[in-house]
GROMACS .gro file of C-alpha atoms in nm:
model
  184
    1UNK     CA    1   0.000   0.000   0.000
    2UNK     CA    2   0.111   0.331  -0.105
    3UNK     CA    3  -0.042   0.688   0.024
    4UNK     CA    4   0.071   0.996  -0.115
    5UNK     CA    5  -0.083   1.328  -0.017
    6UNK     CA    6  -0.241   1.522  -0.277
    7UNK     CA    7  -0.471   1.838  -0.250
    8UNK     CA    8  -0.774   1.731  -0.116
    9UNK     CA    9  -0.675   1.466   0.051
   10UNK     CA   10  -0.479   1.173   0.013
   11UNK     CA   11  -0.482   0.884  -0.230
   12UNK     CA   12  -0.377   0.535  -0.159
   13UNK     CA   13  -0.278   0.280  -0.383
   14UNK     CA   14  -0.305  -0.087  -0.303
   15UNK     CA   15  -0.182  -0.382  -0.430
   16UNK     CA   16  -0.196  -0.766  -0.377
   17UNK     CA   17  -0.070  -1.080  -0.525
   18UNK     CA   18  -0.364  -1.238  -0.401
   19UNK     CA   19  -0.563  -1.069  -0.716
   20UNK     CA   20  -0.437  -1.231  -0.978
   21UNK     CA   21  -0.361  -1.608  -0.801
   22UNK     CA   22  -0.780  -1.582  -0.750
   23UNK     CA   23  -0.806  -1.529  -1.146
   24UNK     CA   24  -0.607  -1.837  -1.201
   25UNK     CA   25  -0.803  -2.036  -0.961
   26UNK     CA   26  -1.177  -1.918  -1.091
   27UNK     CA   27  -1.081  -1.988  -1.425
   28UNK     CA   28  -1.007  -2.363  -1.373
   29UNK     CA   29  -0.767  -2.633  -1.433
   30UNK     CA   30  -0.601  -2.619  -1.747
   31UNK     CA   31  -0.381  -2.955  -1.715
   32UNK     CA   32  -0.195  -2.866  -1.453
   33UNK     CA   33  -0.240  -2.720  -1.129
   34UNK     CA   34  -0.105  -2.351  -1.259
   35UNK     CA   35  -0.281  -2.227  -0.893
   36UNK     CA   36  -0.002  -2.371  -0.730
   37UNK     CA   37   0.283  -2.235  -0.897
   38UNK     CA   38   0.408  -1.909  -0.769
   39UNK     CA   39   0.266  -1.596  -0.982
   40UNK     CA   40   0.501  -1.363  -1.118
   41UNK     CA   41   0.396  -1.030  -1.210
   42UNK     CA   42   0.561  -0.871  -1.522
   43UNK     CA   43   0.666  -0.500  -1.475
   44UNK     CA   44   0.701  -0.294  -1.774
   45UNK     CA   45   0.991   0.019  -1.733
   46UNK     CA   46   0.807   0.352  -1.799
   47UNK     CA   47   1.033   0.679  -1.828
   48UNK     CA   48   0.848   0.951  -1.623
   49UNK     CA   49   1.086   1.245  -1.719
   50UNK     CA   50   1.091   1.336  -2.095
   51UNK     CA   51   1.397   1.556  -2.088
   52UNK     CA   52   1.565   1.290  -1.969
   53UNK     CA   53   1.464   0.857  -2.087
   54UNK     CA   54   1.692   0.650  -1.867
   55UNK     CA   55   1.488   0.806  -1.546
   56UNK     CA   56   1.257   0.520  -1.538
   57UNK     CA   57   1.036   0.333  -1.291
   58UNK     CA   58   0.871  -0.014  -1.286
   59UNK     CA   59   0.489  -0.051  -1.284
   60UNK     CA   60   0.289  -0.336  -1.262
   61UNK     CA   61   0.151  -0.521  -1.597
   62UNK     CA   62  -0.193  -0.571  -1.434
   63UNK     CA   63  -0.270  -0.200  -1.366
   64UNK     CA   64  -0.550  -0.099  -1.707
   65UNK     CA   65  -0.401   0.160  -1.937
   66UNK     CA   66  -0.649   0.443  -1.777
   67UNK     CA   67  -0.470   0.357  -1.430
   68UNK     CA   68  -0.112   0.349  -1.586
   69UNK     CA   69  -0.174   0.693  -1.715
   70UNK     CA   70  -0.318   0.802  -1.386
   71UNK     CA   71  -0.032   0.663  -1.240
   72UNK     CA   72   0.192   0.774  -1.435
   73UNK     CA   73   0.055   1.186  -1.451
   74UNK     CA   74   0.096   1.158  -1.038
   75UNK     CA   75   0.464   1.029  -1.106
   76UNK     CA   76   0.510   1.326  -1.371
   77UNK     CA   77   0.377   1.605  -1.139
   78UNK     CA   78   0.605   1.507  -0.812
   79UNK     CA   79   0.908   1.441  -1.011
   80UNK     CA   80   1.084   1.644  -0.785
   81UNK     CA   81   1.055   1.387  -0.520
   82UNK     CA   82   1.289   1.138  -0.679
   83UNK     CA   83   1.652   1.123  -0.586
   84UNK     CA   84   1.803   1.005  -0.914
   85UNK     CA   85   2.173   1.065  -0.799
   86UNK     CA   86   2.345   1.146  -0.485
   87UNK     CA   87   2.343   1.538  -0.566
   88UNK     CA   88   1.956   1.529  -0.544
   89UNK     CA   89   1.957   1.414  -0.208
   90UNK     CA   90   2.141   1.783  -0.109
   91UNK     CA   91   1.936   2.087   0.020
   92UNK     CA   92   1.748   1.912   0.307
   93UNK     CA   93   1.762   2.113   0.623
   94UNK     CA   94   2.028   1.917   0.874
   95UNK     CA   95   1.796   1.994   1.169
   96UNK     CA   96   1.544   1.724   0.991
   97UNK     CA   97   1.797   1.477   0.852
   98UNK     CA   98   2.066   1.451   1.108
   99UNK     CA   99   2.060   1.240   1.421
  100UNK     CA  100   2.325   1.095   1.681
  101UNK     CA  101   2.370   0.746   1.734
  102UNK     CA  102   2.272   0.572   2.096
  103UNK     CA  103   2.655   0.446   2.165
  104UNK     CA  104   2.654   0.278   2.539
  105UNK     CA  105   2.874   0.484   2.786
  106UNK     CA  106   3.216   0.384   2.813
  107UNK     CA  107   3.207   0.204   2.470
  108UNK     CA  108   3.549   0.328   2.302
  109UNK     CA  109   3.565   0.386   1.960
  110UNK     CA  110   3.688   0.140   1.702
  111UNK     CA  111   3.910   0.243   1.447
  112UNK     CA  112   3.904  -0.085   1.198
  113UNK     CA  113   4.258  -0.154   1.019
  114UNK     CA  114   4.216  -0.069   0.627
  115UNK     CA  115   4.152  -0.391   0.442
  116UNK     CA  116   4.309  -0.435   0.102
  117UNK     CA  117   4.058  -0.459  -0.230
  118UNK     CA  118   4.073  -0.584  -0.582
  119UNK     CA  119   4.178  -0.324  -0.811
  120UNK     CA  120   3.839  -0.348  -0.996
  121UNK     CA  121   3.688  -0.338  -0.613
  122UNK     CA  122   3.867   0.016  -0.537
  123UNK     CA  123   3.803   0.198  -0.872
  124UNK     CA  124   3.431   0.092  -0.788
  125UNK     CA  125   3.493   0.252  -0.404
  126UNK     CA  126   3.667   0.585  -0.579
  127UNK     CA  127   3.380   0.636  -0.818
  128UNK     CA  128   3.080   0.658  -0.502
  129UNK     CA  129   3.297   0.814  -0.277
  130UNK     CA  130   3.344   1.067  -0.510
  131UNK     CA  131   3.009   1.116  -0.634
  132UNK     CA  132   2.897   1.126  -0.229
  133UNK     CA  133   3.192   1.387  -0.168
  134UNK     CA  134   3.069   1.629  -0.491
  135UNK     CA  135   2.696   1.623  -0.392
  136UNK     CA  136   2.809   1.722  -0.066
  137UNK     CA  137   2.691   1.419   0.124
  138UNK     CA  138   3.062   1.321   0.247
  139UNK     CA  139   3.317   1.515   0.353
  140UNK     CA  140   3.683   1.456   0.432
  141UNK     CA  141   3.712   1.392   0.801
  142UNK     CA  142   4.180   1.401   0.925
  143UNK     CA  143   4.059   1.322   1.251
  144UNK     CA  144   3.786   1.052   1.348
  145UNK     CA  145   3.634   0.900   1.625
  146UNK     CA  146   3.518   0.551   1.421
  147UNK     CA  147   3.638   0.414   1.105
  148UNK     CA  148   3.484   0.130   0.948
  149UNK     CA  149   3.595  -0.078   0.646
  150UNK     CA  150   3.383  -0.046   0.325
  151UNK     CA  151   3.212  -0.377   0.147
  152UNK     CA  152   3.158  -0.464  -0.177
  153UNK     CA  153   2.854  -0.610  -0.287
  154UNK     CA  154   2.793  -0.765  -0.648
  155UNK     CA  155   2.469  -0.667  -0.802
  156UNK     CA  156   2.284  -0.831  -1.024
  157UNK     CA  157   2.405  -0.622  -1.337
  158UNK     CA  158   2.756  -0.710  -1.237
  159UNK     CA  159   2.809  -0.339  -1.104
  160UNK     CA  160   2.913  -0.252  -0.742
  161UNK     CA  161   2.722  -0.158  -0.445
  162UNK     CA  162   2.877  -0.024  -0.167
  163UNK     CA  163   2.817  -0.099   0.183
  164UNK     CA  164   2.983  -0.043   0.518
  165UNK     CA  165   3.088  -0.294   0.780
  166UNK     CA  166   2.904  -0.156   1.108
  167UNK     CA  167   2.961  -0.436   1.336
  168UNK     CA  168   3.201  -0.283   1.575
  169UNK     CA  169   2.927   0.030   1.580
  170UNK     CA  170   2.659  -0.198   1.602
  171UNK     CA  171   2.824  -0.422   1.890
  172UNK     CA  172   2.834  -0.062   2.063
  173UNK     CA  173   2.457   0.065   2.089
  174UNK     CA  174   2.209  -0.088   2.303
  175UNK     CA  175   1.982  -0.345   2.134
  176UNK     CA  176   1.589  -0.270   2.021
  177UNK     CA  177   1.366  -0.339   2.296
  178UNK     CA  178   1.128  -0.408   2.071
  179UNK     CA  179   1.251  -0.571   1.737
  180UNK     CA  180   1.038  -0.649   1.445
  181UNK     CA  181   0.860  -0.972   1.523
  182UNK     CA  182   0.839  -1.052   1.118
  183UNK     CA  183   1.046  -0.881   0.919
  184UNK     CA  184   0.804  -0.908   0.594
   0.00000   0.00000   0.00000
C-alpha cells in the first residue's frame, strides 16, 4: 500500500498478489495445477521524465491503461521527489535529517585496520565516494572517532554496491527493545 498526499486529501494505492492467483483459480484447471505455482507479475519500465529517458520506474503489468496513465501523470507532477543521484539528495535542512547514534557509555571507539581490495573493487569505491563527496553528502574527516571498512557487494548487473561494515558500531549501541517480530 502506497499513500501519497495530494490536494484534497490523500490517495492510496493498493496492491496484492492475491488478485491475480484468484483469477487463475476461478478460471479452472487447465492440465496442470497452474494455482499452485508461484505468480510472477511482469513490470514494464516507464520513463516519467521526458527531458531525460533512462529516469525510469517499474509498474505493474496488471494496472489498465487508464490507471497506468493516472499513475503515471501523479509520477510526472512530483518528479521532484525522486533522488536520481546522490546530488539530489542535497538541500534538506540538517535539523530534519541529522541524528546521533545511541553508543553505550564507556564504549570506546573502534578504528578498523584498512583492508586491502581488488583493483576493480577500489576503482568501484573511488567512483561513489566521489560522487557522495561532490553532492556534498561526504566530507573529508583528518581526525575521526570511528572508522569502518567499506564492502563490496555484487549486483545483479555485475556493477558494485557499496556498503559499510558496522559491526564494531553496532556491537556498541544498546539493542531494540522491541525488534520487528516478522520482518516481511
Amino acid at each position: 500500500m502506497l499513500k501519497i498526499l495530494v490536494e484534497g486529501g490523500v490517495i492510496t494505492l493498493k496492491s496484492s498478489k492475491l488478485v491475480p492467483l484468484e483469477c487463475v483459480v476461478v478460471s479452472g484447471p487447465e492440465g496442470t495445477s497452474s494455482a499452485t505455482k508461484p505468480i510472477i507479475e511482469e513490470r514494464v519500465k516507464v520513463a516519467i521524465n521526458p527531458e531525460y529517458s533512462e529516469q525510469t520506474v517499474m509498474i505493474g503489468s496488471t494496472l489498465t491503461e487508464e490507471g497506468r496513465n493516472k499513475l503515471c501523470g501523479l509520477l510526472q507532477r512530483n518528479l521532484d521527489i525522486f533522488a536520481w543521484k546522490p546530488a539530489d539528495m542535497t538541500g534538506v535542512p540538517r535539523h530534519i535529517t541529522e541524528h546521533r547514534l545511541n553508543v553505550r557509555e564507556g564504549c570506546s571507539p573502534v578504528r578498523q585496520k584498512k583492508r586491502g581490495q581488488a583493483a576493480d573493487r577500489n576503482q568501484a569505491i573511488q567512483e561513489e565516494v566521489g560522487k557522495l563527496v561532490e553532492a556534498g553528502i561526504m566530507k573529508e574527516v583528518h581526525y575521526h572517532d570511528w572508522l569502518s571498512n567499506p564492502v563490496m557487494v555484487k549486483k545483479h548487473d555485475d556493477s558494485w554496491r557499496m556498503c559499510v561494515d558496522f559491526k564494531d558500531l553496532n556491537k556498541a549501541c544498546p539493542k531494540d527493545g522491541y525488534p520487528l517480530p516478522e520482518i516481511d
